[in-house]
Each structure stands twice: as structure tokens, then as C-alpha cells.
Coordinates of N, CA, C and O in Angstrom, one line a residue:
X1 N -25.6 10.3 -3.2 CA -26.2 9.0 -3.4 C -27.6 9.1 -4.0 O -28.4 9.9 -3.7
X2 N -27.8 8.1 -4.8 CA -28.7 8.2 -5.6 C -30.5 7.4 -4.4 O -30.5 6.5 -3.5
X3 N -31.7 8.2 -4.9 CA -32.8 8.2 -3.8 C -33.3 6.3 -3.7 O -33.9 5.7 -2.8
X4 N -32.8 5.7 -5.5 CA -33.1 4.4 -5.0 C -31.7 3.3 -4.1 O -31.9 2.2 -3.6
X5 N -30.3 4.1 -4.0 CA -29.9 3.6 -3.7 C -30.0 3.8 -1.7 O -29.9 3.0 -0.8
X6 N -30.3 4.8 -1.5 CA -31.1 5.4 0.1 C -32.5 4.2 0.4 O -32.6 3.7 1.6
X7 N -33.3 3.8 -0.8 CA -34.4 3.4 -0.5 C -34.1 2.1 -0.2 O -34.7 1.5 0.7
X8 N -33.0 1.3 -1.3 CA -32.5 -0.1 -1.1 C -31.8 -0.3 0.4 O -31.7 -1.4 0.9
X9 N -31.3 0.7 0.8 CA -30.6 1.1 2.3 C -31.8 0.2 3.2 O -31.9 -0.9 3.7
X10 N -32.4 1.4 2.9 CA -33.5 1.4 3.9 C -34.4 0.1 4.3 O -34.7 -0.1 5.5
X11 N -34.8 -0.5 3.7 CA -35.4 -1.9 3.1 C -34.4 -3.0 3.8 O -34.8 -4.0 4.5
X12 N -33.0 -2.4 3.4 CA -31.9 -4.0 4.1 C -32.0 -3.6 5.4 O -32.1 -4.4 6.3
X13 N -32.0 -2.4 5.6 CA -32.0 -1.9 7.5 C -33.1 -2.6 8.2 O -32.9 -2.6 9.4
X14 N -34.3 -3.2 7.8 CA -35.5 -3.4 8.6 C -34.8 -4.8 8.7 O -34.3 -5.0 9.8
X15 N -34.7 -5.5 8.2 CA -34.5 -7.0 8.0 C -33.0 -7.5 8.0 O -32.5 -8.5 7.4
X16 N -32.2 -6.7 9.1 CA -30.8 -7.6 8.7 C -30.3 -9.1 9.3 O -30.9 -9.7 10.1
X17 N -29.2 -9.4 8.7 CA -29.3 -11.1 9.2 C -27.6 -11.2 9.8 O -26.7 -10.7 9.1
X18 N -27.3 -11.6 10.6 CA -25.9 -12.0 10.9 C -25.7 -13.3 11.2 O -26.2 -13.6 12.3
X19 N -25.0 -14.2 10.5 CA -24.8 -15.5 10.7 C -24.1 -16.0 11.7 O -23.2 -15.3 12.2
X20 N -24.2 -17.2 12.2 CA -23.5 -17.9 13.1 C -22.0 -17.7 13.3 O -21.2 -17.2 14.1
X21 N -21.7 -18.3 11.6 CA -20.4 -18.3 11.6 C -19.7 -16.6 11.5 O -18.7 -16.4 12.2
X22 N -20.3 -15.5 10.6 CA -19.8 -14.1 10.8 C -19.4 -13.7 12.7 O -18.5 -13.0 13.1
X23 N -20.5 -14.4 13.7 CA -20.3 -14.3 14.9 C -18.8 -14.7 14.9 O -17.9 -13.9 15.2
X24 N -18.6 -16.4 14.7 CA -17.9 -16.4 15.1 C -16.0 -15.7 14.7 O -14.9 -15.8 15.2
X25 N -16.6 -15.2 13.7 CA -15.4 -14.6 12.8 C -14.8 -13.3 13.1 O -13.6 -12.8 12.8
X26 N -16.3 -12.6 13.8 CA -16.1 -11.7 14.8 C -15.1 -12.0 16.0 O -14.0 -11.6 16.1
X27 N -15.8 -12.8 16.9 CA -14.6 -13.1 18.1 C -13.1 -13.6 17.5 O -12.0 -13.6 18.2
X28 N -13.2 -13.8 16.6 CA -11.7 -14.5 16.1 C -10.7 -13.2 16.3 O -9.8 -13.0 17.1
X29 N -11.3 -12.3 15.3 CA -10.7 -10.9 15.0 C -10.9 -10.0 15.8 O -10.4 -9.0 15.4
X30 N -11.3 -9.8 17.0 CA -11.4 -8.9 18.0 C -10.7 -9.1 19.0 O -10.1 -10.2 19.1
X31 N -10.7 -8.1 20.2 CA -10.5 -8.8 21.4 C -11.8 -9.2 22.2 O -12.8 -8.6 21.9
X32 N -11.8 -10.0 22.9 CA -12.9 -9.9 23.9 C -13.6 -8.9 24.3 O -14.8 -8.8 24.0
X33 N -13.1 -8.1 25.0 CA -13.9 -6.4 25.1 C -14.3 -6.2 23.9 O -15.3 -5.4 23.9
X34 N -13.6 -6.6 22.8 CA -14.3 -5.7 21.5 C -15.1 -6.1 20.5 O -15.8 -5.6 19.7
X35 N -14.7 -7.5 21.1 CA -16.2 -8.7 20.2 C -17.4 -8.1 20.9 O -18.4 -7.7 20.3
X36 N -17.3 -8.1 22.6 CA -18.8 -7.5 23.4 C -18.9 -6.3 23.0 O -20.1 -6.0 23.1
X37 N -18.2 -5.3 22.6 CA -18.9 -4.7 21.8 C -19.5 -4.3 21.0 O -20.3 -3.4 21.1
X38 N -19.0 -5.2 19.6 CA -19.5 -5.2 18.7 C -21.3 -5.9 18.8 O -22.3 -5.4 18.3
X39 N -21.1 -6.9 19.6 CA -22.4 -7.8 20.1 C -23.1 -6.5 20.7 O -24.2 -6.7 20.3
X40 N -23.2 -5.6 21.3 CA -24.0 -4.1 21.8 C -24.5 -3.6 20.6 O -25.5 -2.9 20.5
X41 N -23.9 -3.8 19.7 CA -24.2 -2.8 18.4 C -25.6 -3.7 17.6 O -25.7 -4.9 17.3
X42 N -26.5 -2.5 17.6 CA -27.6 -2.7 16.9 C -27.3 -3.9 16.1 O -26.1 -4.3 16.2
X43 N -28.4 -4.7 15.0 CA -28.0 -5.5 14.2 C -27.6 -5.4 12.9 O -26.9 -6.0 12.1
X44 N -28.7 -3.8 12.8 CA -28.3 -3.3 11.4 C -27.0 -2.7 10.9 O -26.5 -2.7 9.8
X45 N -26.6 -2.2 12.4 CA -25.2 -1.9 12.5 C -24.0 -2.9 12.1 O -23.0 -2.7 11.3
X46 N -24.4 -3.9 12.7 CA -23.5 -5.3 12.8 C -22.9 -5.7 11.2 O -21.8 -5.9 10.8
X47 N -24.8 -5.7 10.6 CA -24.0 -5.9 9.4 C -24.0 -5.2 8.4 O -24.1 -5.8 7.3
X48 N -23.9 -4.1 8.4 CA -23.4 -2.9 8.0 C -22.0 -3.4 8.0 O -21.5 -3.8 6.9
X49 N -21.2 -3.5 9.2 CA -20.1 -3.4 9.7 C -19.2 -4.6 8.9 O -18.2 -4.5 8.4
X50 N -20.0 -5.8 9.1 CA -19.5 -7.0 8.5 C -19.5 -6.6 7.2 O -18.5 -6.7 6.5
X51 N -21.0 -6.2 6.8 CA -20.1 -5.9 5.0 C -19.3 -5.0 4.5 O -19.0 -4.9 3.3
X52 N -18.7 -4.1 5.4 CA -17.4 -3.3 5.3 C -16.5 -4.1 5.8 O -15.4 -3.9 5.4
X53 N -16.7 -5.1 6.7 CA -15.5 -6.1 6.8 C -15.0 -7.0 5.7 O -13.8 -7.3 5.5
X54 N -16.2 -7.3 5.1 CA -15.6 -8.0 3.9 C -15.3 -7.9 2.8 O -14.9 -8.8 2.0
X55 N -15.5 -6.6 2.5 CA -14.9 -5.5 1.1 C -13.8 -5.4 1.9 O -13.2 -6.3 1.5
X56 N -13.1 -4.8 2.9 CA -11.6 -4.7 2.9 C -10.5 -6.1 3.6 O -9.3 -6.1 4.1
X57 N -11.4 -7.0 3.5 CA -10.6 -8.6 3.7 C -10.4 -8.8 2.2 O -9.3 -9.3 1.8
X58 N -11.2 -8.6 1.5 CA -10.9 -8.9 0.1 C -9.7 -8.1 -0.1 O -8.7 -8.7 -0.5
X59 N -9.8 -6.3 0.1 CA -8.9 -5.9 -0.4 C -7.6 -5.8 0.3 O -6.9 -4.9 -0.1
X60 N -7.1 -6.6 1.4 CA -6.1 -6.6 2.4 C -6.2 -7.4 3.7 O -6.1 -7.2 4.9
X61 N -6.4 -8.6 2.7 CA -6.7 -10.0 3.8 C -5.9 -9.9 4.5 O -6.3 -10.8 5.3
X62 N -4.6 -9.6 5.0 CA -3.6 -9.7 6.4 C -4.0 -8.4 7.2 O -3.4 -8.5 8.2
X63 N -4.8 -7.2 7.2 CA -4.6 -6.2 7.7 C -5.6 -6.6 8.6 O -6.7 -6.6 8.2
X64 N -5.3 -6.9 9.6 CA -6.2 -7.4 11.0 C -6.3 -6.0 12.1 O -6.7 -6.2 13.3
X65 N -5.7 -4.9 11.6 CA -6.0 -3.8 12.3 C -7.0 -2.8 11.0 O -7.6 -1.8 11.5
X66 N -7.1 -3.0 10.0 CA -8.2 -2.6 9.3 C -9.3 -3.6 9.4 O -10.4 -3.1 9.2
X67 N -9.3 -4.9 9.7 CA -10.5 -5.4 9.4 C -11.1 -5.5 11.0 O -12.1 -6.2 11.2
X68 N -10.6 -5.0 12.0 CA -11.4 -4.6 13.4 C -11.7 -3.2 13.0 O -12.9 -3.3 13.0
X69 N -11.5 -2.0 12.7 CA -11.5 -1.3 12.0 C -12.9 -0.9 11.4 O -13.6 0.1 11.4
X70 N -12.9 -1.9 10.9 CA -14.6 -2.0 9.7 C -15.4 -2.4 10.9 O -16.4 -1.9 11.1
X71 N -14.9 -3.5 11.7 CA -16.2 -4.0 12.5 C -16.3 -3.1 13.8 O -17.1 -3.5 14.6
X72 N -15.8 -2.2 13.9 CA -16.3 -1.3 15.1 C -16.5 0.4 14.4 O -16.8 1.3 15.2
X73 N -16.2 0.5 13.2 CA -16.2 1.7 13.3 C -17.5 2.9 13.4 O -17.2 4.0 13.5
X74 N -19.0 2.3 13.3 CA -19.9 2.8 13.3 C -20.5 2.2 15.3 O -21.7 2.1 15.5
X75 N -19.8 2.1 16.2 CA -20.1 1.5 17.8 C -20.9 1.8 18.2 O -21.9 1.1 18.5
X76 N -20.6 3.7 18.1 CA -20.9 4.5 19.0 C -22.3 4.9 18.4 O -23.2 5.5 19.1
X77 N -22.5 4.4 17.2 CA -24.0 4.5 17.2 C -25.2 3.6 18.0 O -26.3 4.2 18.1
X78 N -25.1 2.6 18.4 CA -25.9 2.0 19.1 C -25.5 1.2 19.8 O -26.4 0.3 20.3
X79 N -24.1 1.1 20.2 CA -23.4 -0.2 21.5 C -23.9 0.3 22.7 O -24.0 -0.6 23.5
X80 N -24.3 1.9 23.1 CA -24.5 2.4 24.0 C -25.8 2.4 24.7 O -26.7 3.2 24.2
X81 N -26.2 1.5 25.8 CA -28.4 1.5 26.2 C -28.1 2.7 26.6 O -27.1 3.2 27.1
X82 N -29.4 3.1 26.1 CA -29.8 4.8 26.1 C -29.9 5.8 24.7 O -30.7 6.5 24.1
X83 N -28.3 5.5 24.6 CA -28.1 6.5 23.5 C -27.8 5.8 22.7 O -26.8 5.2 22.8
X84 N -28.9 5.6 21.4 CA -29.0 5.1 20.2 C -29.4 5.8 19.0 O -30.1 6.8 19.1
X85 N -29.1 5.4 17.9 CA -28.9 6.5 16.5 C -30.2 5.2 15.8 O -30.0 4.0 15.7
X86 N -31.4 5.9 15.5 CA -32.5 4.4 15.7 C -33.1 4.6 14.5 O -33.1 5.8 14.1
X87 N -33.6 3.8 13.6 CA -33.7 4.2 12.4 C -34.3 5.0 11.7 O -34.3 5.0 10.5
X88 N -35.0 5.6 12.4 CA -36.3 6.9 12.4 C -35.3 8.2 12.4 O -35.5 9.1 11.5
X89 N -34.4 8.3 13.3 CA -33.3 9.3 13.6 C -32.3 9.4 12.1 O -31.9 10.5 11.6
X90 N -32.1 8.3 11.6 CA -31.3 7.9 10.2 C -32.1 8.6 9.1 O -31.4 9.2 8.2
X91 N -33.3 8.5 9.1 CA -34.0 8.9 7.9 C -34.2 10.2 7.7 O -34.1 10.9 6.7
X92 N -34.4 10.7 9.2 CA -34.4 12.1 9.3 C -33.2 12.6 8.8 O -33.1 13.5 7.9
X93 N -31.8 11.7 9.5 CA -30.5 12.8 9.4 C -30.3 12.8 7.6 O -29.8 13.8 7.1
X94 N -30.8 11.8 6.8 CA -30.3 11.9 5.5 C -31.4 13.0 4.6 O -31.2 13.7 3.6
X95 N -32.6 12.9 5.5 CA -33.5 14.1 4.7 C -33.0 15.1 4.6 O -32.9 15.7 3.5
X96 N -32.2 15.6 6.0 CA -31.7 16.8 6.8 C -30.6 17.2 5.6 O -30.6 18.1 4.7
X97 N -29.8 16.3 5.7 CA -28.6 16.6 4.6 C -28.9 16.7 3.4 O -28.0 17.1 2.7
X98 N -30.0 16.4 3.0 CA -30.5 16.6 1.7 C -30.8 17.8 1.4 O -30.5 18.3 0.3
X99 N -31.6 18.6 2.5 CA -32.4 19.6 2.2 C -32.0 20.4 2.8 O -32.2 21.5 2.3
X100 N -31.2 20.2 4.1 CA -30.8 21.6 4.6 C -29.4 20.9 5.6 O -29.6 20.4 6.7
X101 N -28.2 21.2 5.0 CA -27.0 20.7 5.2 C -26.7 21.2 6.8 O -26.3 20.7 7.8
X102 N -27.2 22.3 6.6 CA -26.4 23.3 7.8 C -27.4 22.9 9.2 O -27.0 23.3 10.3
X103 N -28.5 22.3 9.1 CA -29.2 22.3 10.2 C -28.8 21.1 11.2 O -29.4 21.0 12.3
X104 N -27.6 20.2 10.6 CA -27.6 19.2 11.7 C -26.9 20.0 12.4 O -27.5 20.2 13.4
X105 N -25.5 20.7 12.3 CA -25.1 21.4 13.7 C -25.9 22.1 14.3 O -25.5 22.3 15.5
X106 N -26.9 22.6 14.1 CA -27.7 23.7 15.0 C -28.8 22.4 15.8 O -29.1 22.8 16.9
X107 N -29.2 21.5 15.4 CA -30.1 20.8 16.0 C -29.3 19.4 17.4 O -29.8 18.8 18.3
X108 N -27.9 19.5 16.9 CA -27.2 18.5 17.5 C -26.9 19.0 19.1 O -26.7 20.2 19.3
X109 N -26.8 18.1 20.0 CA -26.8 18.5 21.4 C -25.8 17.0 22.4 O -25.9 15.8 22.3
X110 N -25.0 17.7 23.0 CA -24.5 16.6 24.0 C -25.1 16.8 24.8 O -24.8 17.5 25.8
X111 N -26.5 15.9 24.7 CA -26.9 15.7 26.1 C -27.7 14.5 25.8 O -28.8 14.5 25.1
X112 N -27.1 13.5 26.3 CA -27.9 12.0 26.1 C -29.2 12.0 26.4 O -29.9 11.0 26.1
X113 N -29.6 13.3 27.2 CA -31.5 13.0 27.8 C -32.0 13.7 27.1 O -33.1 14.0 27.5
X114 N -31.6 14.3 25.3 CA -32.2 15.3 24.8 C -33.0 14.3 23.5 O -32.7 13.1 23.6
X115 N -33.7 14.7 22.6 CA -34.2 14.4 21.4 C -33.1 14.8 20.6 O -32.9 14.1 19.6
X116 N -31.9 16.0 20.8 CA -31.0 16.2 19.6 C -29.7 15.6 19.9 O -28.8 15.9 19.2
X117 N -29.5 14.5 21.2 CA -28.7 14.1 21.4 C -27.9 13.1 20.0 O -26.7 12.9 19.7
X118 N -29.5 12.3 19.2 CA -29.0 11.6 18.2 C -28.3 12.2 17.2 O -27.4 11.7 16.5
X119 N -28.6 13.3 17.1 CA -27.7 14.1 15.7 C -26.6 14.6 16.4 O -25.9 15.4 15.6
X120 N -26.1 14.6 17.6 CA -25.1 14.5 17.8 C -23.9 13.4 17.6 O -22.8 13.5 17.1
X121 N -24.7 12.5 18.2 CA -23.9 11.1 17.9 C -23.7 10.7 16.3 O -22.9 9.9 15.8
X122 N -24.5 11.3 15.8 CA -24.1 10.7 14.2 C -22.9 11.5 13.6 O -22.1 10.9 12.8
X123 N -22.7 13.3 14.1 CA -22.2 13.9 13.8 C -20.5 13.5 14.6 O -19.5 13.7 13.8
X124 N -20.4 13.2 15.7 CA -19.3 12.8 16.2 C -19.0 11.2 16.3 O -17.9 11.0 16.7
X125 N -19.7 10.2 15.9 CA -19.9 9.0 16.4 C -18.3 8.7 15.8 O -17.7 7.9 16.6
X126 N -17.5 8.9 14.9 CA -16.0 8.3 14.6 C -15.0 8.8 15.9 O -14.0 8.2 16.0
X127 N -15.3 9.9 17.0 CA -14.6 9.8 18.1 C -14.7 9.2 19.0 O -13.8 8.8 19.7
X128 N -16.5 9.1 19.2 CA -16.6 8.2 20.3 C -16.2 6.9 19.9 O -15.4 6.2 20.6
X129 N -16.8 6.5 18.7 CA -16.6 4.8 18.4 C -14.9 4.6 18.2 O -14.4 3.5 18.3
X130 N -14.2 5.9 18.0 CA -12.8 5.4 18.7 C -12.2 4.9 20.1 O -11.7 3.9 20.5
X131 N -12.7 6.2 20.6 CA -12.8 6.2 22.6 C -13.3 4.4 23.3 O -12.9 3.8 24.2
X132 N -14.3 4.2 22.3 CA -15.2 2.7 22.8 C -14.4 1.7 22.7 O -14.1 1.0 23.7
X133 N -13.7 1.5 21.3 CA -12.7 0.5 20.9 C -11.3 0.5 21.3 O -10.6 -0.5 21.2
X134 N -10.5 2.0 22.0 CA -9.7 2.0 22.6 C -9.4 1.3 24.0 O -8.4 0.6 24.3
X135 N -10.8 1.8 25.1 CA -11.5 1.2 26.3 C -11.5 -0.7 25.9 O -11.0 -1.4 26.7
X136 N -12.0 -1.3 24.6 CA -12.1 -2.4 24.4 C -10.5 -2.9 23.9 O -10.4 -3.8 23.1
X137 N -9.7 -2.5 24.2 CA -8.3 -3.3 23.9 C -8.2 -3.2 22.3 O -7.8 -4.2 21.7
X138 N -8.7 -1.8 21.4 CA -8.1 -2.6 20.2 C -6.4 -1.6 20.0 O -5.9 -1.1 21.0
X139 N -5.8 -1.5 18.7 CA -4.9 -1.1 18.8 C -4.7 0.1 18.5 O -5.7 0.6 18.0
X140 N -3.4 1.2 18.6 CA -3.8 2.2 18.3 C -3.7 2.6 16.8 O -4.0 3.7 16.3
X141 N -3.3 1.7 16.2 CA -3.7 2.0 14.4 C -5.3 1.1 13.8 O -5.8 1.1 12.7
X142 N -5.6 0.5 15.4 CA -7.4 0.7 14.7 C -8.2 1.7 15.6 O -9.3 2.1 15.5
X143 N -7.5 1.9 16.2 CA -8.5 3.3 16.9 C -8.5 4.4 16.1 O -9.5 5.1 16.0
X144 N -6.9 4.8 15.3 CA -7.2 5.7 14.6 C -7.9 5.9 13.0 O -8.4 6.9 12.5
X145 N -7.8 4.5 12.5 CA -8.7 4.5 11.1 C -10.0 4.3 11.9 O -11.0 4.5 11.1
X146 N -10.4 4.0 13.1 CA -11.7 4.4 13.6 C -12.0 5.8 13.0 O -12.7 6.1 12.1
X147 N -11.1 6.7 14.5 CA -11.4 8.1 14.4 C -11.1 9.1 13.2 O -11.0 10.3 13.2
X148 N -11.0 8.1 12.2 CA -10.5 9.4 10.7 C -11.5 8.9 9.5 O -11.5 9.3 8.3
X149 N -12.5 7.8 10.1 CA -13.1 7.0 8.8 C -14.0 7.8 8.3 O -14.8 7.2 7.5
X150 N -14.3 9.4 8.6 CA -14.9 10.3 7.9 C -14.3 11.2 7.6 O -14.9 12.0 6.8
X151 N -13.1 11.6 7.8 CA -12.0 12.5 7.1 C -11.8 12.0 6.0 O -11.4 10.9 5.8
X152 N -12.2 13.1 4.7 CA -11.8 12.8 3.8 C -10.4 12.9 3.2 O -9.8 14.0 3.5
X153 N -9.6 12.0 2.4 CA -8.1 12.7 2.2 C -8.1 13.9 1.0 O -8.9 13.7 0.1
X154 N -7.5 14.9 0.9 CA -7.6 16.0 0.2 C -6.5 15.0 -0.9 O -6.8 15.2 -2.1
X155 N -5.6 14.3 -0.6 CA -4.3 13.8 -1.8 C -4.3 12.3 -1.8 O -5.0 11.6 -1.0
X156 N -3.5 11.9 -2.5 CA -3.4 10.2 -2.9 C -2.9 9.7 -1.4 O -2.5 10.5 -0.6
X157 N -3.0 8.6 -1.3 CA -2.5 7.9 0.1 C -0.8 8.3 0.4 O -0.1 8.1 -0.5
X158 N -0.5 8.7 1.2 CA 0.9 9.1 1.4 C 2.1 8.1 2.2 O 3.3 8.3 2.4
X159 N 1.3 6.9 2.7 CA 1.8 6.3 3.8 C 0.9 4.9 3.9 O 0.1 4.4 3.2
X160 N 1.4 4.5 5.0 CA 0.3 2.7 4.8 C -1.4 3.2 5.5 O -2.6 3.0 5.3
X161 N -0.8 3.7 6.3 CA -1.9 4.3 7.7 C -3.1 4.7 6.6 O -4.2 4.3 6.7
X162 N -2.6 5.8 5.5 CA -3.8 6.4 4.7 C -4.5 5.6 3.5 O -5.6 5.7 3.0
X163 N -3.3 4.7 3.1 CA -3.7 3.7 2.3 C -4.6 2.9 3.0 O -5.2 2.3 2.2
X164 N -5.1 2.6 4.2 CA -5.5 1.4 5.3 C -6.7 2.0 5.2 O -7.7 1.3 5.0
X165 N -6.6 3.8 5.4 CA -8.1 4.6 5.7 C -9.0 4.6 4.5 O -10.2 4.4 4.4
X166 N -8.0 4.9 3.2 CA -9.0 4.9 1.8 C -9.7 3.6 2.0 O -10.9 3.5 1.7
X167 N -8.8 2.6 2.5 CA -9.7 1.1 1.7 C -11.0 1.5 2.7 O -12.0 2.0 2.3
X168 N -10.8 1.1 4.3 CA -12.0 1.6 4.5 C -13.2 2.6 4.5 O -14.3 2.3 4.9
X169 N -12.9 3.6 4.0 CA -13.7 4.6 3.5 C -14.6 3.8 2.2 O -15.8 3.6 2.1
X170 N -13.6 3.6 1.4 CA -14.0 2.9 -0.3 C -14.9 1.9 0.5 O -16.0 1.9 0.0
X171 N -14.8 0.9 1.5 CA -16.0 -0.1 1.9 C -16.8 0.5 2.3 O -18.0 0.5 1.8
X172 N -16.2 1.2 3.5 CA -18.2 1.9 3.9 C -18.7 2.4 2.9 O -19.8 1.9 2.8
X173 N -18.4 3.3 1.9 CA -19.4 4.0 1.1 C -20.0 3.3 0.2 O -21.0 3.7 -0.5
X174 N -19.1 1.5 -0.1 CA -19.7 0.8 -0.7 C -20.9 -0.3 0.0 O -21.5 -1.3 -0.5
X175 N -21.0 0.1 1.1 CA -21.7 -0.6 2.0 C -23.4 -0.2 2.7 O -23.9 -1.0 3.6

């Protein structure tokens, strides 16, 4: 990704906005457990989430297990008080990956009371933010384009499930 397209990131991250009505478009599409969760999630997160929601409503307006999908799949970064991925932690992890790939595993830690707990959670957050949305009643074909939304596919889509994961992959990275 290109450093002004990092810097335009960064800029929408300070200031995001979620509308009334996106709220309520949220509860429409979720379950209750999983609208409150999404409502836990940071704001930047939120609409992060929402504009990956609406790049793949565009491209598969009936898929209501992809479009919960988009809106929980980053959770586990900040639905959790305590353990949060905060935007100081973000800048770091993309410097990190810039300049020295190999150091987020050596720095990352499960231990929610640590300073390297956050690069943990960035590094695993598609399991947990599955585990979260499982607990929240969604289904098990959005739990799993949860937990695969960083697996890259090595081949063309083979099935619906992988077709479901490209589109959201293609939103987040357009997001």
C-alpha cells in the first residue's frame, strides 16, 4: 500500500462518523448479541466495518451471511474493555511491517496485561473476532468468512463459501 494511501488511512481514523440510520441498518442485519457487539467496537472500527459492508452489499446484496461478516470481522480489535488495538498500536504495527516483517511474532504476547498483548491481537484478531461473533449468535458460514478473512486464496474461488471470502477480502483491502 502506497505511504499516501497509509496517510489518507490515518486522517479518516481520527475523525470517523457513523450515522443514525447505518446504526440502524446494523441492528437490522445482526442478531442482538451481535449488533451489541458491534456497538463495543471502537468507532473507527465501526466504520471501517460499515464500509466493507457496503462494498460487498453492492457486490452480493442477498448475502446476509457476508454482509454480518464485514460488520464484525475486525471485533476482536476493540469490542473487548481492556484489550484494545488503539491507534498508536496501528501505526506502530504498519511501521513494523514495513521495516521489519519478522518482528511482529517476536514482539506479540497473550497476555492482555502486557504492552505486546496488542500485536498479538492484530496478529490473531480473525480467530478471536470469530470466537466473539460465534458467542453473539451469528452463523456458522459468517463465523467462518470471519476466521479466514486473512487467508489468502492460493487459486480462483472453488465453491460459494470462497467466492463469499474473495468479495470480502476485495472490501477490506478496498476499505
Amino acid at each position: 500500500m502506497s505511504a499516501l494511501y497509509r496517510v489518507q488511512q490515518f486522517l479518516a481514523a481520527l475523525w470517523p462518523r457513523v450515522t443514525p440510520s447505518e446504526r440502524t441498518l446494523v441492528a437490522e442485519c445482526l442478531p442482538p448479541a451481535a449488533a451489541a457487539l458491534f456497538g463495543r467496537m471502537a468507532r473507527r472500527d465501526q466504520r471501517h466495518s460499515l464500509d466493507v459492508f457496503h462494498r460487498v452489499r453492492q457486490a452480493a446484496p442477498d448475502q446476509t451471511d457476508l454482509a454480518a461478516a464485514a460488520l464484525l470481522h475486525d471485533a476482536a480489535k476493540t469490542a473487548l474493555p481492556g484489550r484494545r488495538l488503539r491507534l498508536h498500536h496501528r501505526v506502530l504495527i504498519v511501521l513494523l511491517q514495513a521495516t521489519r516483517p519478522g518482528w511482529m511474532q517476536q514482539i506479540a504476547r497473550n497476555d492482555p496485561g502486557s504492552w505486546r498483548y496488542p500485536f498479538y491481537l492484530h496478529m490473531h484478531h480473525p480467530a478471536l473476532s470469530a470466537e466473539l461473533a460465534q458467542r453473539a449468535g451469528c452463523t456458522p458460514l459468517t463465523v467462518a468468512l470471519i476466521r479466514s478473512h486473512q487467508e489468502r486464496l492460493a487459486h480462483a474461488p472453488v465453491d460459494e463459501t470462497e467466492r463469499l471470502l474473495a468479495l470480502l477480502q476485495r472490501a477490506d483491502d478496498a476499505s
